[in-house]
Each structure stands twice: as C-alpha cells, then as structure tokens.
Coordinates of C-alpha atoms in Angstrom, one line a residue:
M21 CA -10.4 -14.9 22.9
N22 CA -13.3 -17.2 22.2
N23 CA -15.9 -16.8 19.4
N24 CA -18.5 -15.3 21.7
Y25 CA -16.0 -12.7 22.9
I26 CA -15.2 -11.8 19.3
G27 CA -18.9 -11.3 18.6
R28 CA -19.3 -9.0 21.6
E29 CA -16.3 -7.0 20.4
V30 CA -17.8 -6.3 17.1
G31 CA -21.3 -5.5 18.3
G32 CA -23.5 -2.7 17.0
N33 CA -23.3 -1.9 13.3
A34 CA -19.6 -2.7 12.9
A35 CA -20.3 -4.7 9.8
G36 CA -22.9 -2.3 8.5
Y37 CA -22.8 0.7 6.2
R38 CA -20.0 3.2 6.9
P39 CA -20.5 6.6 5.4
D40 CA -17.2 7.8 6.7
I41 CA -15.4 5.0 4.8
D42 CA -17.4 5.8 1.7
G43 CA -16.2 9.4 2.0
L44 CA -12.6 8.3 2.4
R45 CA -13.0 6.1 -0.7
A46 CA -14.3 9.1 -2.6
I47 CA -11.3 11.1 -1.7
A48 CA -9.0 8.3 -2.8
V49 CA -10.8 8.0 -6.1
L50 CA -10.5 11.7 -6.8
L51 CA -6.8 11.7 -5.9
V52 CA -6.1 8.9 -8.4
V53 CA -8.2 10.4 -11.2
I54 CA -6.7 13.9 -10.8
Y55 CA -3.2 12.4 -10.7
H56 CA -3.8 10.6 -14.0
A57 CA -5.2 13.8 -15.5
N58 CA -1.6 15.2 -15.0
F59 CA -2.5 18.2 -12.9
P60 CA 0.8 19.6 -11.6
W61 CA -0.6 20.6 -8.2
L62 CA -1.3 17.0 -7.2
P63 CA 2.0 15.1 -7.9
G64 CA 1.4 12.4 -5.4
G65 CA -2.2 11.6 -6.1
Y66 CA -1.3 7.9 -6.7
V67 CA -1.3 7.5 -2.9
G68 CA -5.1 7.0 -3.3
V69 CA -4.3 3.4 -4.1
D70 CA -2.5 3.0 -0.7
V71 CA -5.7 4.4 0.9
F72 CA -7.7 1.7 -0.9
F73 CA -5.4 -1.0 0.3
V74 CA -5.8 0.0 3.9
I75 CA -9.5 0.4 3.7
S76 CA -9.8 -3.0 2.0
G77 CA -7.8 -4.7 4.8
Y78 CA -9.9 -3.0 7.4
L79 CA -13.2 -4.0 5.9
I80 CA -12.3 -7.6 5.2
S81 CA -11.0 -8.0 8.7
N82 CA -14.1 -6.5 10.3
L83 CA -16.2 -8.8 8.2
L84 CA -14.3 -11.9 9.3
I85 CA -14.3 -10.9 12.9
N86 CA -18.0 -10.4 12.8
E87 CA -18.9 -13.6 11.0
V88 CA -16.5 -15.8 12.8
G89 CA -17.7 -14.4 16.1
S90 CA -21.3 -15.1 15.3
G91 CA -20.6 -18.5 13.8
R92 CA -21.9 -17.5 10.4
F93 CA -18.6 -17.6 8.4
T94 CA -18.1 -20.0 5.5
F95 CA -15.4 -19.8 2.8
S96 CA -17.9 -20.6 0.1
D97 CA -20.2 -17.6 1.1
F98 CA -17.1 -15.4 1.4
Y99 CA -15.8 -16.0 -2.1
L100 CA -19.2 -16.1 -3.7
R101 CA -19.9 -12.6 -2.4
R102 CA -16.5 -11.5 -3.7
I103 CA -17.3 -12.9 -7.2
R104 CA -20.8 -11.3 -7.3
R105 CA -19.3 -8.0 -6.3
L106 CA -16.5 -7.9 -8.9
A107 CA -17.5 -10.0 -11.8
P108 CA -20.3 -7.8 -13.4
A109 CA -18.1 -4.6 -13.3
A110 CA -15.0 -6.5 -14.4
A111 CA -16.9 -8.0 -17.4
V112 CA -18.1 -4.6 -18.6
V113 CA -14.6 -3.1 -18.3
L114 CA -12.9 -5.9 -20.1
L115 CA -15.4 -6.1 -22.9
A116 CA -15.3 -2.3 -23.4
C117 CA -11.5 -2.4 -23.5
A118 CA -11.4 -5.3 -25.9
I119 CA -13.9 -3.6 -28.3
W120 CA -12.3 -0.2 -28.1
F121 CA -8.7 -1.2 -28.5
T122 CA -9.1 -4.0 -31.1
K123 CA -8.9 -1.5 -34.0
R124 CA -6.6 1.0 -32.2
L125 CA -3.5 -1.0 -31.3
Y126 CA -0.7 -2.4 -33.4
I127 CA -0.4 -6.1 -33.6
Q128 CA 2.3 -6.3 -30.9
E129 CA 0.4 -4.0 -28.7
Y130 CA -2.8 -6.1 -29.2
Q131 CA -0.9 -9.2 -28.3
D132 CA 0.3 -7.4 -25.1
F133 CA -3.3 -6.5 -24.4
G134 CA -4.2 -10.2 -24.7
G135 CA -1.5 -11.1 -22.3
S136 CA -2.7 -8.5 -19.7
L137 CA -6.3 -9.8 -20.2
L138 CA -5.3 -13.3 -19.4
A139 CA -3.2 -12.1 -16.4
F140 CA -6.2 -10.3 -15.1
L141 CA -8.4 -13.3 -15.4
A142 CA -5.8 -15.3 -13.5
L143 CA -5.7 -12.6 -10.8
G144 CA -2.0 -11.9 -11.6
S145 CA -2.0 -8.5 -13.3
N146 CA 0.6 -7.0 -11.0
W147 CA 3.1 -9.8 -11.8
Y148 CA 2.4 -9.5 -15.5
F149 CA 3.1 -5.7 -15.5
L150 CA 6.1 -6.2 -13.2
R151 CA 7.9 -8.0 -16.0
D152 CA 6.4 -5.9 -18.7
V153 CA 6.4 -2.2 -17.8
G154 CA 6.9 0.3 -15.0
Y155 CA 3.8 2.1 -13.8
F156 CA 5.4 5.5 -14.3
S157 CA 7.1 4.8 -17.7
P158 CA 5.8 6.4 -21.0
A159 CA 4.8 2.9 -22.3
A160 CA 2.3 2.7 -19.5
E161 CA 0.0 5.0 -21.4
I162 CA -0.8 2.3 -24.0
K163 CA -1.6 -0.4 -21.4
P164 CA -5.4 -0.2 -21.0
L165 CA -5.5 -2.8 -18.2
L166 CA -2.5 -1.4 -16.3
H167 CA -4.8 -0.1 -13.5
T168 CA -5.8 -3.7 -12.7
W169 CA -2.4 -4.3 -11.0
S170 CA -3.8 -3.2 -7.7
L171 CA -6.8 -5.5 -8.0
G172 CA -4.4 -8.3 -8.5
V173 CA -2.6 -7.5 -5.3
E174 CA -5.9 -7.3 -3.4
E175 CA -7.3 -10.6 -4.8
Q176 CA -4.1 -12.4 -4.0
F177 CA -4.4 -11.1 -0.5
Y178 CA -8.0 -12.4 -0.3
L179 CA -6.8 -15.8 -1.4
I180 CA -4.2 -16.1 1.3
F181 CA -5.4 -14.0 4.2
P182 CA -8.9 -15.2 5.2
A183 CA -7.9 -18.7 6.0
L184 CA -4.9 -17.6 8.1
F185 CA -7.0 -14.9 9.9
V186 CA -9.9 -17.3 10.6
L187 CA -7.5 -19.8 12.1
L188 CA -6.0 -16.9 14.2
L189 CA -9.5 -15.8 15.4
R190 CA -10.4 -19.4 16.4
A191 CA -7.1 -20.1 18.2
E192 CA -8.0 -19.4 21.8
R193 CA -4.4 -19.9 23.0
I194 CA -3.2 -17.0 20.9
K195 CA -4.1 -14.0 23.0
W196 CA -2.1 -11.3 21.2
K197 CA -3.8 -11.4 17.8
F198 CA -2.9 -7.8 17.0
V199 CA 0.8 -8.6 17.6
V200 CA 0.7 -11.6 15.2
V201 CA -0.9 -9.5 12.4
A202 CA 1.4 -6.5 13.1
A203 CA 4.4 -8.9 12.8
L204 CA 3.3 -10.1 9.4
A205 CA 2.8 -6.5 8.3
L206 CA 6.3 -5.6 9.4
L207 CA 7.7 -8.6 7.5
S208 CA 6.0 -7.4 4.3
Y209 CA 7.1 -3.8 5.0
F210 CA 10.7 -4.6 5.4
F211 CA 10.7 -6.9 2.4
G212 CA 9.5 -3.9 0.4
Q213 CA 12.3 -1.8 1.9
H214 CA 14.8 -4.4 1.0
L215 CA 13.7 -4.3 -2.6
L216 CA 14.0 -0.5 -2.6
D217 CA 17.5 -0.6 -1.0
S218 CA 18.4 -3.1 -3.8
R219 CA 17.3 -0.6 -6.4
Q220 CA 14.3 -2.7 -7.4
A221 CA 11.7 0.1 -7.1
T222 CA 9.5 -1.4 -9.8
S223 CA 9.4 -4.7 -8.0
A224 CA 8.6 -2.9 -4.7
F225 CA 5.7 -1.2 -6.5
Y226 CA 4.1 -4.3 -8.0
N227 CA 5.2 -7.2 -5.8
S228 CA 2.3 -8.5 -3.8
F229 CA 4.4 -9.4 -0.8
A230 CA 5.9 -5.9 -0.7
R231 CA 2.3 -4.5 -0.7
F232 CA 0.5 -6.8 1.7
W233 CA 1.6 -4.7 4.7
E234 CA -0.8 -2.0 3.6
L235 CA -3.8 -4.4 3.7
L236 CA -2.4 -5.8 7.0
A237 CA -2.3 -2.3 8.4
G238 CA -6.0 -2.1 7.8
C239 CA -6.4 -5.5 9.6
C240 CA -4.4 -4.1 12.6
L241 CA -6.8 -1.2 12.7
A242 CA -9.8 -3.5 12.7
V243 CA -8.4 -5.8 15.4
S244 CA -7.5 -2.9 17.7
A245 CA -10.7 -1.0 17.1
N246 CA -12.8 -4.1 18.0
A247 CA -10.7 -4.7 21.1
M248 CA -11.1 -1.1 22.3
R249 CA -14.8 -0.6 21.3
A250 CA -16.2 -1.2 24.8
R251 CA -13.7 1.2 26.4
F252 CA -14.4 3.8 23.7
H253 CA -18.2 3.6 24.3
A254 CA -17.6 4.2 28.1
I255 CA -16.3 7.7 27.3
P256 CA -18.9 10.5 27.4
V257 CA -20.7 11.1 24.1
A258 CA -19.5 14.7 23.8
V259 CA -15.8 13.7 24.3
R260 CA -16.2 10.8 21.8
S261 CA -17.6 13.3 19.2
I262 CA -14.6 15.6 19.7
V263 CA -12.1 12.8 19.5
G264 CA -13.8 11.3 16.5
N265 CA -13.8 14.6 14.6
L266 CA -10.2 15.4 15.4
T267 CA -8.9 12.0 14.4
S268 CA -10.9 12.2 11.2
L269 CA -9.4 15.5 10.3
A270 CA -5.9 14.2 11.2
G271 CA -6.5 11.2 9.0
I272 CA -7.6 13.3 6.0
A273 CA -4.5 15.6 6.5
L274 CA -2.2 12.5 6.5
V275 CA -3.8 11.4 3.2
L276 CA -3.7 14.9 1.5
Y277 CA -0.1 15.8 2.5
P278 CA 1.6 13.1 0.4
A279 CA -0.8 13.7 -2.4
L280 CA 0.1 17.4 -2.6
F281 CA 3.9 17.1 -1.9
Y282 CA 5.2 13.7 -3.1
R283 CA 7.1 14.0 -6.4
G284 CA 6.7 10.8 -8.4
P285 CA 9.0 7.8 -8.7
A286 CA 12.0 9.7 -7.4
E287 CA 10.3 9.6 -4.0
I288 CA 8.8 6.1 -4.3
R289 CA 10.4 5.4 -0.9
L290 CA 8.2 8.0 0.6
M291 CA 5.1 6.6 -1.1
F292 CA 6.0 3.2 0.2
I293 CA 6.6 4.4 3.7
H294 CA 3.3 6.4 3.7
K295 CA 0.6 4.8 5.9
P296 CA -2.7 6.5 5.0

C-alpha cells in the first residue's frame, strides 16, 4: 500500500467532523457520570471509559492514515495539536483541584494529592494509582485526580503508537497492515488476561499494556473501514442507509448491555473482555 493509495482510501470527510462519534462520546460520558453518582440501575457504567479508548484509537488512526497518505504528517504538528487540545482544560482542572483540596485534606492526603499531581504531569497517573489505590476501593473517594488514570493510558499510547503506525503505513512491503495491528491488540489483550488469571485485577485495570488493546481495537476499525470504503460506497444508497442504521443500533446495544448488567469488580473479567 503506497502513500497515494492510503490517501484514496481515506477520501471524503473521513478526517472531518463526525456527529455519530460525538453522540457515542455523549453516551460514554453519561454512563461514567451516572455510575459515579451510584445509581443502582447502572452498575457497569464504568464501561464508558472502554468506549472512549476505542474511539480514541479509531480517531488517531484515521488522522494518521489521512495525513500520511497526503504527505502532510509531521510529529511536531501532531504533538503540538495534542498539547493545545489538552493543556488548557488540564490546567483549569488541576488548579481548581489544588485550590479546593488545599484546606480540605489532611497532611498525608495532601501529600498524596501532590504525588498524584506530579504523576499526572509526567503522564503516568495510572502507574501512580496502581501502586496507591484500587479504583473501586473506598479510599478512591478522596483521590481527586483518580480519574486521570485513563488519560495516562491514552497519552502513553500516543507516545508509542504514532511512530510505529506511521512506519507501518509507509512500509510498502507490509501488505496486511490490519493483521499486524490486530496481532499487537491480541498480545495486549492476552497480557491483561494473564494478569487477571494471576489474581492481579488491579494491575489489569491500570496497566497500560493491558489496556492498549482497546485503543488498538479502534485502530483495527479505522484500518478496515478505510480499506473497505470504496466497496461500501459501491452499495446502493438505500441499502447503505439500512445497514448503517442497523449497525449503529447494534453498537449502542453492545455498549448499554454491560453498563446495565455488569456488577462491579467481581466481574472485572467481563469488563475487560468487553469490546464496545
């Protein structure tokens, strides 16, 4: 697959605004917020985080495919966009937490907050909380930056994945790019299963390498979608509309089912197996 072919695969508005993905994000946000509000009818709302991981992997892969294919990709632009997107909101959240909790935490708790703040700035929140506290433990309620663990996983993925994926896209001899990405996803998935089988559920939850498979699942979707786009557009519009609506409904159902029926850390294996 040469660069011109990659560009033709993307085509259209593949890198443009996606209202359907924004809708899926909204569902994921609501699931997580309702879960943390302790409503009993949504015991598995934390799967919204899994949805975010898959969406993130899909979007970043689409962006890379589009920019590499058009010859516009540079690592400096990629990471500058990332910083511009995250830094303002992160600064507001960190400053608000620091001001609010300064007078409300005991000395030891404030020291722990300082540690979590430094870990966040180093993009390693998940590793900090892995050694510090379980996500579902009572102590988690006094960890104001606990929610940043998922951002740590995502940012670590962004540090590693783009360089590897760009090399893969530019490697004309490697024809089965989907297979390569899927193999990496399976390695990550089975590593997580190994941690679970070894009774290391907390590690399976926080460990980046046990979580990367979810972002790589989104990458697999992006690679396969771009490869099949020309064939899909050859289908009559009416049929495409029906297929699109049915698959969208099926996807929403696959997200809502675990949110409604998973039962917390006792079923963390199911959470981990879930592919939104």
